Amino acid sequence: MTQSQQDRPIWIISGTRPEVIKLAPVLRSLQQRFGDNAVHWISTGQHMQLESETLALFGITPHHRLPRRPEDKHIVDFDAHLIEGLTQLMRAEQPRLVVVQGDTASTFSGAFAGFHEGIPVCHVEAGLRSDSIQDPFPEESYRRMTDAMTVLHFAPSALAVQNLQSEGYPADTIYCTGNTSIDALGMVDELEARASPDDPPLPPLAVDRRLIMATVHRRESWGAPMQAICLAIRDIVRRYDDVEVILPMHVNPKVRSTLMGVLEDEPRVHLTEPMAFARFHSVMRRAYLILSDSGGISEEAPSYEVPTLILRNTTERPEAIKAGLAHLAGTDRAAVFAAASRILDDPREHEAMRGAQNPYGDGRAAERIALGIGRYLDGQQPALTEAEQFC
Ligand code: UDP
């Protein structure tokens, strides 16, 4: 490798809260391997507020931030805005490799720009698949298209590896790492120690009640499905007087108006602002049950042995369901209520959903990713041996 190649930075691109959370451990591992200045973080500002707050929380200062996203534009205009902005930056900075994560517009646009500029793209959390390209929309298509433009697929599970293999991706581009979300859980204590005294206080939570943590935000749930989920939560609280619900609301105004419309005045339902990562986890680990449509939360919950009801009709993360630690509850009011009742009525059912092992990772995914990237840049094959992988 020439000196000039080594001087070119490795890029990490993020646009949303989960990307920051899942890439923060990758930044740390890459810095350990290549040095602090070798890695540049690029923020697209896709979810401006949540992304910036999460970057600040993890102590990450981006080297570049794209200009503000155009307001109220169609998603295609936003993709175009990201691709153009990232391409211009790439031409100016000539990164030697680009790391993207997950399934967002920022993931896809970063991969698309890198691919067209001839810069190798690595995809963290490659190979997840729901059974329909329409669901989640448009994320499933972003993830699949990103995989098509990627030189290293860092697949989080054996199933993700299988999905990529069955689509014909070469074996020497696919590595099983575990999910970096589990690595991020290892950073919670450190983040807690740095928590801001300005963080809003938690609502008072009764110690003698069973706590349900709920979150709901996904685009495909907007409107009627989200209304139905809220009504199901209200039914649960009205049926079980020893249950209390905490629901940190996403910043999206469409989501908030539905949540507040049904649940704002409901006793024993606490609607809060989004919580800082460490605060969120201090509550999550106390929960008796989680109701959520979030991909990241469904990966994290098994680490705390908290049963999860996934508020979606399909999932690209079936591992916890297969392990009996989560159920796919859908978005129908009666079905969500019934699924929660089975767990709330029967302590054996609750106990059966608490497994010792998190199927999504072992906390060493970022280390494997940095090792794989190092080997790739040195021209070594394979980037990771079988023994070095998670699965
Ligand atoms: N999260 C958080 N504060 C909150 C809600 C969620 O820090 O108030 C974290 C959560 O632990 C997980 C991530 O945000 O790591 C999930 O993000 P989100 O649900 O927005 O996206 P998804 O995972 O569905 O892509």
GROMACS .gro file of C-alpha atoms and ligand atoms in nm:
model
  416
    1MET     CA    1   0.000   0.000   0.000
    2THR     CA    2   0.138   0.341  -0.094
    3GLN     CA    3   0.183   0.617   0.159
    4SER     CA    4  -0.083   0.828  -0.008
    5GLN     CA    5  -0.340   0.547   0.022
    6GLN     CA    6  -0.268   0.520   0.392
    7ASP     CA    7  -0.321   0.891   0.432
    8ARG     CA    8  -0.668   0.870   0.287
    9PRO     CA    9  -0.931   0.839   0.562
   10ILE     CA   10  -1.170   0.555   0.625
   11TRP     CA   11  -1.520   0.697   0.630
   12ILE     CA   12  -1.810   0.609   0.856
   13ILE     CA   13  -2.144   0.749   0.741
   14SER     CA   14  -2.446   0.791   0.970
   15GLY     CA   15  -2.782   0.963   0.944
   16THR     CA   16  -3.005   0.831   1.221
   17ARG     CA   17  -2.994   0.739   1.589
   18PRO     CA   18  -2.957   0.362   1.541
   19GLU     CA   19  -2.674   0.411   1.291
   20VAL     CA   20  -2.483   0.620   1.544
   21ILE     CA   21  -2.544   0.366   1.821
   22LYS     CA   22  -2.438   0.073   1.605
   23LEU     CA   23  -2.140   0.247   1.446
   24ALA     CA   24  -1.995   0.403   1.764
   25PRO     CA   25  -1.830   0.070   1.859
   26VAL     CA   26  -1.699   0.037   1.500
   27LEU     CA   27  -1.541   0.384   1.523
   28ARG     CA   28  -1.370   0.284   1.845
   29SER     CA   29  -1.234  -0.041   1.701
   30LEU     CA   30  -1.118   0.122   1.378
   31GLN     CA   31  -0.942   0.397   1.575
   32GLN     CA   32  -0.768   0.136   1.789
   33ARG     CA   33  -0.646  -0.040   1.476
   34PHE     CA   34  -0.568   0.252   1.245
   35GLY     CA   35  -0.523   0.550   1.481
   36ASP     CA   36  -0.760   0.828   1.588
   37ASN     CA   37  -0.710   1.044   1.281
   38ALA     CA   38  -0.746   0.767   1.027
   39VAL     CA   39  -1.125   0.754   1.056
   40HIS     CA   40  -1.359   1.035   0.951
   41TRP     CA   41  -1.722   1.041   1.059
   42ILE     CA   42  -1.968   1.188   0.810
   43SER     CA   43  -2.311   1.289   0.934
   44THR     CA   44  -2.593   1.324   0.680
   45GLY     CA   45  -2.838   1.478   0.927
   46GLN     CA   46  -3.116   1.249   0.804
   47HIS     CA   47  -3.286   1.256   1.143
   48MET     CA   48  -3.114   1.577   1.243
   49GLN     CA   49  -3.221   1.607   1.606
   50LEU     CA   50  -3.195   1.244   1.717
   51GLU     CA   51  -2.874   1.186   1.525
   52SER     CA   52  -2.699   1.496   1.667
   53GLU     CA   53  -2.810   1.421   2.022
   54THR     CA   54  -2.682   1.064   1.992
   55LEU     CA   55  -2.351   1.174   1.840
   56ALA     CA   56  -2.302   1.416   2.130
   57LEU     CA   57  -2.387   1.145   2.379
   58PHE     CA   58  -2.121   0.912   2.239
   59GLY     CA   59  -1.872   1.201   2.227
   60ILE     CA   60  -1.844   1.185   1.847
   61THR     CA   61  -1.771   1.503   1.653
   62PRO     CA   62  -1.829   1.449   1.282
   63HIS     CA   63  -1.560   1.568   1.044
   64HIS     CA   64  -1.830   1.671   0.800
   65ARG     CA   65  -2.200   1.734   0.821
   66LEU     CA   66  -2.405   1.754   0.503
   67PRO     CA   67  -2.613   2.069   0.459
   68ARG     CA   68  -2.959   2.058   0.615
   69ARG     CA   69  -3.205   1.825   0.448
   70PRO     CA   70  -3.463   1.992   0.225
   71GLU     CA   71  -3.789   2.020   0.420
   72ASP     CA   72  -4.099   1.828   0.317
   73LYS     CA   73  -3.943   1.685   0.005
   74HIS     CA   74  -4.029   1.345  -0.136
   75ILE     CA   75  -3.797   1.067  -0.022
   76VAL     CA   76  -3.646   1.047  -0.373
   77ASP     CA   77  -3.546   1.414  -0.354
   78PHE     CA   78  -3.383   1.342  -0.021
   79ASP     CA   79  -3.187   1.047  -0.165
   80ALA     CA   80  -3.072   1.274  -0.448
   81HIS     CA   81  -2.968   1.539  -0.195
   82LEU     CA   82  -2.762   1.282   0.000
   83ILE     CA   83  -2.603   1.122  -0.306
   84GLU     CA   84  -2.501   1.458  -0.445
   85GLY     CA   85  -2.364   1.587  -0.113
   86LEU     CA   86  -2.174   1.266  -0.036
   87THR     CA   87  -2.032   1.242  -0.389
   88GLN     CA   88  -1.896   1.596  -0.373
   89LEU     CA   89  -1.738   1.527  -0.035
   90MET     CA   90  -1.590   1.199  -0.158
   91ARG     CA   91  -1.432   1.373  -0.454
   92ALA     CA   92  -1.278   1.629  -0.222
   93GLU     CA   93  -1.162   1.387   0.046
   94GLN     CA   94  -1.096   1.065  -0.147
   95PRO     CA   95  -1.171   0.818   0.134
   96ARG     CA   96  -1.001   0.484   0.085
   97LEU     CA   97  -1.300   0.290   0.216
   98VAL     CA   98  -1.656   0.372   0.323
   99VAL     CA   99  -1.846   0.203   0.607
  100VAL     CA  100  -2.227   0.220   0.608
  101GLN     CA  101  -2.469   0.049   0.844
  102GLY     CA  102  -2.822  -0.087   0.817
  103ASP     CA  103  -3.103   0.012   0.586
  104THR     CA  104  -3.161   0.386   0.577
  105ALA     CA  105  -3.148   0.649   0.303
  106SER     CA  106  -2.803   0.742   0.438
  107THR     CA  107  -2.687   0.379   0.416
  108PHE     CA  108  -2.802   0.343   0.057
  109SER     CA  109  -2.683   0.688  -0.056
  110GLY     CA  110  -2.340   0.639   0.101
  111ALA     CA  111  -2.306   0.301  -0.071
  112PHE     CA  112  -2.434   0.438  -0.403
  113ALA     CA  113  -2.196   0.736  -0.397
  114GLY     CA  114  -1.899   0.519  -0.294
  115PHE     CA  115  -1.974   0.258  -0.557
  116HIS     CA  116  -1.991   0.516  -0.834
  117GLU     CA  117  -1.672   0.684  -0.718
  118GLY     CA  118  -1.490   0.351  -0.721
  119ILE     CA  119  -1.441   0.349  -0.343
  120PRO     CA  120  -1.488   0.013  -0.165
  121VAL     CA  121  -1.800   0.004   0.051
  122CYS     CA  122  -1.841  -0.214   0.362
  123HIS     CA  123  -2.191  -0.288   0.486
  124VAL     CA  124  -2.237  -0.340   0.859
  125GLU     CA  125  -2.555  -0.543   0.929
  126ALA     CA  126  -2.568  -0.686   0.579
  127GLY     CA  127  -2.799  -0.967   0.472
  128LEU     CA  128  -3.105  -0.910   0.689
  129ARG     CA  129  -3.416  -0.985   0.487
  130SER     CA  130  -3.788  -0.963   0.545
  131ASP     CA  131  -3.994  -1.168   0.305
  132SER     CA  132  -4.111  -0.862   0.111
  133ILE     CA  133  -3.916  -0.582  -0.053
  134GLN     CA  134  -4.214  -0.357   0.035
  135ASP     CA  135  -4.188  -0.414   0.410
  136PRO     CA  136  -4.029  -0.233   0.583
  137PHE     CA  137  -4.069   0.037   0.320
  138PRO     CA  138  -3.838   0.167   0.185
  139GLU     CA  139  -3.573   0.023   0.420
  140GLU     CA  140  -3.585  -0.332   0.287
  141SER     CA  141  -3.498  -0.206  -0.063
  142TYR     CA  142  -3.221   0.017   0.074
  143ARG     CA  143  -3.062  -0.277   0.253
  144ARG     CA  144  -3.081  -0.506  -0.051
  145MET     CA  145  -2.945  -0.243  -0.288
  146THR     CA  146  -2.663  -0.160  -0.046
  147ASP     CA  147  -2.563  -0.526  -0.030
  148ALA     CA  148  -2.537  -0.524  -0.411
  149MET     CA  149  -2.276  -0.244  -0.399
  150THR     CA  150  -2.067  -0.381  -0.113
  151VAL     CA  151  -1.720  -0.540  -0.113
  152LEU     CA  152  -1.742  -0.667   0.247
  153HIS     CA  153  -2.073  -0.786   0.391
  154PHE     CA  154  -2.059  -0.786   0.770
  155ALA     CA  155  -2.353  -1.012   0.843
  156PRO     CA  156  -2.477  -1.016   1.202
  157SER     CA  157  -2.608  -1.374   1.214
  158ALA     CA  158  -2.597  -1.715   1.048
  159LEU     CA  159  -2.931  -1.642   0.887
  160ALA     CA  160  -2.801  -1.318   0.734
  161VAL     CA  161  -2.501  -1.509   0.598
  162GLN     CA  162  -2.738  -1.766   0.446
  163ASN     CA  163  -2.952  -1.495   0.287
  164LEU     CA  164  -2.647  -1.342   0.119
  165GLN     CA  165  -2.516  -1.680   0.005
  166SER     CA  166  -2.850  -1.774  -0.144
  167GLU     CA  167  -2.851  -1.448  -0.343
  168GLY     CA  168  -2.516  -1.544  -0.491
  169TYR     CA  169  -2.276  -1.308  -0.313
  170PRO     CA  170  -1.924  -1.459  -0.313
  171ALA     CA  171  -1.831  -1.639   0.009
  172ASP     CA  172  -1.513  -1.432   0.049
  173THR     CA  173  -1.719  -1.112   0.081
  174ILE     CA  174  -1.946  -1.240   0.360
  175TYR     CA  175  -1.839  -1.248   0.727
  176CYS     CA  176  -2.046  -1.331   1.032
  177THR     CA  177  -1.969  -1.074   1.301
  178GLY     CA  178  -2.269  -1.051   1.535
  179ASN     CA  179  -2.456  -0.724   1.561
  180THR     CA  180  -2.271  -0.415   1.681
  181SER     CA  181  -2.585  -0.313   1.877
  182ILE     CA  182  -2.475  -0.566   2.138
  183ASP     CA  183  -2.128  -0.406   2.148
  184ALA     CA  184  -2.299  -0.070   2.215
  185LEU     CA  185  -2.465  -0.216   2.526
  186GLY     CA  186  -2.114  -0.259   2.665
  187MET     CA  187  -2.075   0.119   2.643
  188VAL     CA  188  -2.386   0.197   2.853
  189ASP     CA  189  -2.207   0.223   3.190
  190GLU     CA  190  -1.946   0.456   3.048
  191LEU     CA  191  -2.216   0.674   2.891
  192GLU     CA  192  -2.418   0.672   3.211
  193ALA     CA  193  -2.120   0.810   3.399
  194ARG     CA  194  -2.111   1.097   3.151
  195ALA     CA  195  -2.489   1.158   3.158
  196SER     CA  196  -2.588   1.521   3.148
  197PRO     CA  197  -2.739   1.670   3.464
  198ASP     CA  198  -2.978   1.846   3.223
  199ASP     CA  199  -3.137   1.517   3.111
  200PRO     CA  200  -3.508   1.541   3.195
  201PRO     CA  201  -3.590   1.336   3.506
  202LEU     CA  202  -3.769   1.006   3.463
  203PRO     CA  203  -4.136   0.999   3.551
  204PRO     CA  204  -4.192   0.833   3.890
  205LEU     CA  205  -4.226   0.458   3.828
  206ALA     CA  206  -4.395   0.243   4.092
  207VAL     CA  207  -4.170  -0.040   4.212
  208ASP     CA  208  -4.465  -0.270   4.278
  209ARG     CA  209  -4.603  -0.253   3.924
  210ARG     CA  210  -4.492  -0.448   3.618
  211LEU     CA  211  -4.327  -0.209   3.378
  212ILE     CA  212  -4.397  -0.230   3.005
  213MET     CA  213  -4.159  -0.036   2.787
  214ALA     CA  214  -4.315   0.054   2.453
  215THR     CA  215  -4.185   0.229   2.143
  216VAL     CA  216  -4.350   0.272   1.806
  217HIS     CA  217  -4.229   0.484   1.518
  218ARG     CA  218  -4.200   0.301   1.189
  219ARG     CA  219  -4.330   0.458   0.871
  220GLU     CA  220  -4.534   0.152   0.773
  221SER     CA  221  -4.722   0.180   1.105
  222TRP     CA  222  -4.823   0.543   1.060
  223GLY     CA  223  -5.197   0.601   1.062
  224ALA     CA  224  -5.440   0.315   1.130
  225PRO     CA  225  -5.187   0.051   1.250
  226MET     CA  226  -5.032   0.292   1.501
  227GLN     CA  227  -5.376   0.398   1.621
  228ALA     CA  228  -5.460   0.029   1.674
  229ILE     CA  229  -5.136  -0.031   1.866
  230CYS     CA  230  -5.211   0.265   2.093
  231LEU     CA  231  -5.562   0.135   2.158
  232ALA     CA  232  -5.414  -0.206   2.243
  233ILE     CA  233  -5.178  -0.041   2.493
  234ARG     CA  234  -5.474   0.141   2.644
  235ASP     CA  235  -5.668  -0.188   2.664
  236ILE     CA  236  -5.373  -0.352   2.842
  237VAL     CA  237  -5.341  -0.077   3.101
  238ARG     CA  238  -5.714  -0.074   3.167
  239ARG     CA  239  -5.725  -0.453   3.203
  240TYR     CA  240  -5.415  -0.490   3.428
  241ASP     CA  241  -5.401  -0.246   3.718
  242ASP     CA  242  -5.056  -0.368   3.825
  243VAL     CA  243  -4.908  -0.260   3.492
  244GLU     CA  244  -4.741   0.069   3.408
  245VAL     CA  245  -4.625   0.173   3.060
  246ILE     CA  246  -4.337   0.400   2.969
  247LEU     CA  247  -4.328   0.510   2.608
  248PRO     CA  248  -4.049   0.741   2.486
  249MET     CA  249  -4.200   0.913   2.183
  250HIS     CA  250  -4.013   0.951   1.857
  251VAL     CA  251  -3.968   1.313   1.747
  252ASN     CA  252  -4.176   1.264   1.431
  253PRO     CA  253  -4.490   1.484   1.462
  254LYS     CA  254  -4.715   1.225   1.288
  255VAL     CA  255  -4.612   0.964   1.543
  256ARG     CA  256  -4.654   1.197   1.837
  257SER     CA  257  -5.000   1.314   1.743
  258THR     CA  258  -5.129   0.953   1.722
  259LEU     CA  259  -4.966   0.853   2.051
  260MET     CA  260  -5.085   1.159   2.236
  261GLY     CA  261  -5.432   1.140   2.084
  262VAL     CA  262  -5.497   0.800   2.242
  263LEU     CA  263  -5.265   0.779   2.542
  264GLU     CA  264  -5.189   1.127   2.674
  265ASP     CA  265  -5.448   1.127   2.952
  266GLU     CA  266  -5.427   0.759   3.035
  267PRO     CA  267  -5.326   0.698   3.397
  268ARG     CA  268  -5.024   0.464   3.427
  269VAL     CA  269  -4.902   0.551   3.076
  270HIS     CA  270  -4.598   0.779   3.074
  271LEU     CA  271  -4.535   0.940   2.736
  272THR     CA  272  -4.185   1.087   2.748
  273GLU     CA  273  -3.941   1.259   2.518
  274PRO     CA  274  -3.683   1.031   2.347
  275MET     CA  275  -3.437   0.921   2.612
  276ALA     CA  276  -3.060   0.938   2.597
  277PHE     CA  277  -2.922   0.592   2.520
  278ALA     CA  278  -2.790   0.514   2.871
  279ARG     CA  279  -3.107   0.642   3.038
  280PHE     CA  280  -3.320   0.440   2.799
  281HIS     CA  281  -3.128   0.128   2.890
  282SER     CA  282  -3.149   0.189   3.263
  283VAL     CA  283  -3.528   0.171   3.218
  284MET     CA  284  -3.529  -0.105   2.958
  285ARG     CA  285  -3.341  -0.347   3.179
  286ARG     CA  286  -3.610  -0.304   3.450
  287ALA     CA  287  -3.896  -0.382   3.211
  288TYR     CA  288  -4.119  -0.688   3.253
  289LEU     CA  289  -4.223  -0.678   2.889
  290ILE     CA  290  -4.128  -0.476   2.580
  291LEU     CA  291  -4.372  -0.380   2.304
  292SER     CA  292  -4.186  -0.231   2.011
  293ASP     CA  293  -4.160  -0.200   1.635
  294SER     CA  294  -3.791  -0.103   1.660
  295GLY     CA  295  -3.530  -0.328   1.505
  296GLY     CA  296  -3.255  -0.216   1.742
  297ILE     CA  297  -3.465  -0.267   2.055
  298SER     CA  298  -3.562  -0.619   1.952
  299GLU     CA  299  -3.191  -0.701   1.923
  300GLU     CA  300  -3.105  -0.548   2.259
  301ALA     CA  301  -3.392  -0.691   2.470
  302PRO     CA  302  -3.256  -1.049   2.497
  303SER     CA  303  -2.941  -0.911   2.665
  304TYR     CA  304  -3.164  -0.809   2.958
  305GLU     CA  305  -3.380  -1.120   2.936
  306VAL     CA  306  -3.688  -0.909   2.875
  307PRO     CA  307  -3.957  -1.076   2.656
  308THR     CA  308  -4.051  -0.873   2.349
  309LEU     CA  309  -4.364  -0.839   2.140
  310ILE     CA  310  -4.269  -0.712   1.796
  311LEU     CA  311  -4.535  -0.471   1.672
  312ARG     CA  312  -4.494  -0.549   1.304
  313ASN     CA  313  -4.633  -0.793   1.050
  314THR     CA  314  -4.294  -0.910   0.923
  315THR     CA  315  -3.945  -0.891   1.063
  316GLU     CA  316  -3.599  -0.916   0.913
  317ARG     CA  317  -3.472  -1.016   1.260
  318PRO     CA  318  -3.643  -1.352   1.329
  319GLU     CA  319  -3.363  -1.494   1.546
  320ALA     CA  320  -3.521  -1.400   1.881
  321ILE     CA  321  -3.855  -1.539   1.765
  322LYS     CA  322  -3.692  -1.868   1.669
  323ALA     CA  323  -3.520  -1.876   2.007
  324GLY     CA  324  -3.858  -1.822   2.178
  325LEU     CA  325  -3.754  -1.485   2.325
  326ALA     CA  326  -3.992  -1.270   2.118
  327HIS     CA  327  -4.324  -1.301   1.939
  328LEU     CA  328  -4.442  -1.128   1.625
  329ALA     CA  329  -4.759  -0.960   1.753
  330GLY     CA  330  -4.856  -0.761   1.441
  331THR     CA  331  -5.043  -0.433   1.459
  332ASP     CA  332  -5.400  -0.548   1.513
  333ARG     CA  333  -5.556  -0.416   1.835
  334ALA     CA  334  -5.705  -0.746   1.952
  335ALA     CA  335  -5.398  -0.948   1.849
  336VAL     CA  336  -5.155  -0.721   2.037
  337PHE     CA  337  -5.377  -0.727   2.345
  338ALA     CA  338  -5.406  -1.107   2.330
  339ALA     CA  339  -5.030  -1.155   2.286
  340ALA     CA  340  -4.957  -0.928   2.584
  341SER     CA  341  -5.226  -1.096   2.796
  342ARG     CA  342  -5.073  -1.439   2.743
  343ILE     CA  343  -4.750  -1.314   2.898
  344LEU     CA  344  -4.907  -1.097   3.168
  345ASP     CA  345  -5.149  -1.373   3.276
  346ASP     CA  346  -4.899  -1.656   3.286
  347PRO     CA  347  -4.567  -1.625   3.471
  348ARG     CA  348  -4.452  -1.952   3.309
  349GLU     CA  349  -4.500  -1.801   2.964
  350HIS     CA  350  -4.301  -1.497   3.078
  351GLU     CA  351  -4.025  -1.715   3.220
  352ALA     CA  352  -4.012  -1.925   2.903
  353MET     CA  353  -3.934  -1.612   2.702
  354ARG     CA  354  -3.627  -1.523   2.906
  355GLY     CA  355  -3.318  -1.683   2.750
  356ALA     CA  356  -2.965  -1.664   2.876
  357GLN     CA  357  -2.801  -1.609   2.539
  358ASN     CA  358  -2.858  -1.315   2.306
  359PRO     CA  359  -2.877  -1.460   1.952
  360TYR     CA  360  -2.781  -1.126   1.796
  361GLY     CA  361  -2.425  -1.091   1.915
  362ASP     CA  362  -2.153  -1.138   2.175
  363GLY     CA  363  -2.023  -0.780   2.203
  364ARG     CA  364  -1.724  -0.839   1.973
  365ALA     CA  365  -1.872  -0.749   1.635
  366ALA     CA  366  -1.687  -0.418   1.594
  367GLU     CA  367  -1.354  -0.581   1.673
  368ARG     CA  368  -1.418  -0.838   1.397
  369ILE     CA  369  -1.523  -0.566   1.153
  370ALA     CA  370  -1.205  -0.364   1.214
  371LEU     CA  371  -0.994  -0.678   1.175
  372GLY     CA  372  -1.173  -0.765   0.849
  373ILE     CA  373  -1.130  -0.414   0.711
  374GLY     CA  374  -0.761  -0.416   0.802
  375ARG     CA  375  -0.705  -0.746   0.621
  376TYR     CA  376  -0.906  -0.629   0.319
  377LEU     CA  377  -0.700  -0.312   0.290
  378ASP     CA  378  -0.383  -0.522   0.314
  379GLY     CA  379  -0.513  -0.741   0.031
  380GLN     CA  380  -0.544  -1.052   0.252
  381GLN     CA  381  -0.799  -1.323   0.185
  382PRO     CA  382  -1.008  -1.422   0.365
  383ALA     CA  383  -1.065  -1.107   0.566
  384LEU     CA  384  -1.170  -1.323   0.863
  385THR     CA  385  -1.107  -1.693   0.921
  386GLU     CA  386  -1.391  -1.919   1.025
  387ALA     CA  387  -1.266  -1.931   1.383
  388GLU     CA  388  -1.260  -1.552   1.403
  389GLN     CA  389  -1.628  -1.516   1.315
  390PHE     CA  390  -1.935  -1.504   1.541
  391CYS     CA  391  -2.107  -1.790   1.360
  392UDP     N1  392  -3.324   0.432   2.184
  392UDP     C1  393  -3.277   0.533   2.266
  392UDP     N2  394  -3.369   0.617   2.325
  392UDP     C2  395  -3.504   0.604   2.305
  392UDP     C3  396  -3.551   0.500   2.220
  392UDP     C4  397  -3.457   0.416   2.161
  392UDP     O1  398  -3.157   0.548   2.286
  392UDP     O2  399  -3.581   0.683   2.361
  392UDP     C5  400  -3.226   0.343   2.117
  392UDP     C6  401  -3.249   0.195   2.134
  392UDP     O3  402  -3.182   0.144   2.248
  392UDP     C7  403  -3.190   0.138   2.006
  392UDP     C8  404  -3.214   0.247   1.903
  392UDP     O4  405  -3.239   0.367   1.977
  392UDP     O5  406  -3.051   0.119   2.017
  392UDP     C9  407  -3.333   0.213   1.818
  392UDP     O6  408  -3.364   0.320   1.737
  392UDP     P1  409  -3.502   0.330   1.660
  392UDP     O7  410  -3.607   0.255   1.733
  392UDP     O8  411  -3.522   0.475   1.633
  392UDP     O9  412  -3.470   0.265   1.517
  392UDP     P2  413  -3.473   0.117   1.460
  392UDP    O10  414  -3.394   0.029   1.549
  392UDP    O11  415  -3.615   0.075   1.446
  392UDP    O12  416  -3.408   0.131   1.325
   0.00000   0.00000   0.00000
